[in-house]
Coordinates of C-alpha atoms in Angstrom, one line a residue:
M1 CA -9.5 -27.5 -13.4
S2 CA -7.3 -25.0 -15.2
C3 CA -6.5 -21.4 -14.5
N4 CA -8.9 -19.0 -16.2
C5 CA -6.2 -16.7 -17.5
G6 CA -5.6 -18.9 -20.5
C7 CA -2.2 -20.3 -19.6
G8 CA -3.4 -23.8 -19.1
S9 CA -1.9 -24.1 -15.6
P10 CA -3.6 -26.6 -13.4
K11 CA -3.7 -24.1 -10.5
S12 CA -4.6 -20.5 -10.5
T13 CA -1.4 -18.5 -10.2
K14 CA -2.6 -14.9 -10.5
K15 CA 0.2 -13.0 -9.0
W16 CA -1.5 -9.7 -9.8
N17 CA -4.2 -10.4 -7.3
A18 CA -1.7 -10.7 -4.4
E19 CA -2.1 -8.0 -1.8
P20 CA 0.7 -5.4 -2.4
K21 CA 3.2 -4.2 0.1
F22 CA 3.6 -0.4 0.4
S23 CA 7.2 -0.7 -0.8
E24 CA 6.0 -2.4 -4.0
L25 CA 3.6 0.3 -5.2
K26 CA 4.2 2.2 -8.4
K27 CA 3.1 5.7 -9.5
G28 CA -0.6 5.7 -10.2
D29 CA -1.5 2.7 -8.1
K30 CA -4.6 3.0 -5.9
V31 CA -5.0 0.9 -2.8
E32 CA -7.3 0.7 0.2
I33 CA -6.1 0.3 3.8
V34 CA -7.5 -3.0 5.3
G35 CA -5.5 -3.0 8.5
Y36 CA -2.1 -2.9 10.1
N37 CA 0.8 -5.4 10.5
D38 CA 2.6 -5.9 13.8
G39 CA 4.9 -3.1 14.6
D40 CA 5.6 -0.1 16.8
A41 CA 2.3 0.9 18.5
R42 CA 3.5 4.5 18.7
Y43 CA 4.0 4.7 14.9
K44 CA 0.6 3.1 14.3
S45 CA -0.9 5.7 16.5
K46 CA 0.8 8.4 14.4
L47 CA -0.5 7.0 11.2
L48 CA -4.1 6.7 12.6
S49 CA -3.9 10.4 13.7
M50 CA -3.0 11.3 10.1
G51 CA -6.2 9.7 8.9
L52 CA -4.8 6.4 7.7
V53 CA -7.6 4.2 8.9
R54 CA -9.4 1.2 7.5
G55 CA -11.3 1.9 4.3
V56 CA -9.3 4.9 3.3
T57 CA -8.0 4.9 -0.3
L58 CA -4.4 5.9 -1.1
E59 CA -3.1 6.9 -4.6
V60 CA 0.6 7.0 -5.3
M61 CA 1.4 10.4 -6.7
Q62 CA 5.2 10.4 -6.9
I63 CA 8.2 8.2 -5.9
A64 CA 11.5 9.9 -5.1
P65 CA 14.3 9.3 -7.6
L66 CA 16.1 6.8 -5.3
G67 CA 12.8 5.2 -4.4
D68 CA 12.3 6.5 -0.9
P69 CA 10.0 8.2 0.2
I70 CA 6.7 7.7 -1.6
E71 CA 4.2 10.5 -1.9
V72 CA 0.5 9.4 -1.6
S73 CA -2.7 11.3 -1.9
V74 CA -5.0 10.5 1.1
L75 CA -8.3 12.2 2.0
S76 CA -7.7 15.8 1.0
Y77 CA -3.9 16.1 1.4
R78 CA -0.6 14.6 0.2
L79 CA 1.6 12.6 2.5
S80 CA 5.2 11.3 2.1
L81 CA 6.0 8.0 3.8
R82 CA 9.2 6.0 3.9
R83 CA 8.9 2.5 2.3
E84 CA 9.7 0.6 5.5
E85 CA 7.3 2.7 7.6
G86 CA 4.5 2.3 5.0
N87 CA 4.9 -1.5 5.1
V88 CA 3.1 -1.4 8.5
L89 CA -0.1 -1.0 6.4
N90 CA -2.1 -3.9 5.0
L91 CA -3.4 -2.9 1.6
K92 CA -5.6 -4.2 -1.2
R93 CA -5.8 -3.0 -4.7
V94 CA -8.7 -0.9 -5.8

């Protein structure tokens, strides 16, 4: 069975369906939080208190000139997160 993208590959190799890491997001990307990776429990607690819970949609608004931090729109406010700290989030594209 070949891939349905038209490349003729025997396996499906759709890299664009891979779940993104926070540090890989580009301006305009929309993602939904599906969970958290292992990490510092205190930092997870801080993210949860800011409203970053499962099911919440994030939209990348701006990326700093050197790539860190990334400003996202979440709920009714904007939040800047460092790339490494944002990688605690498990995301899926919307």
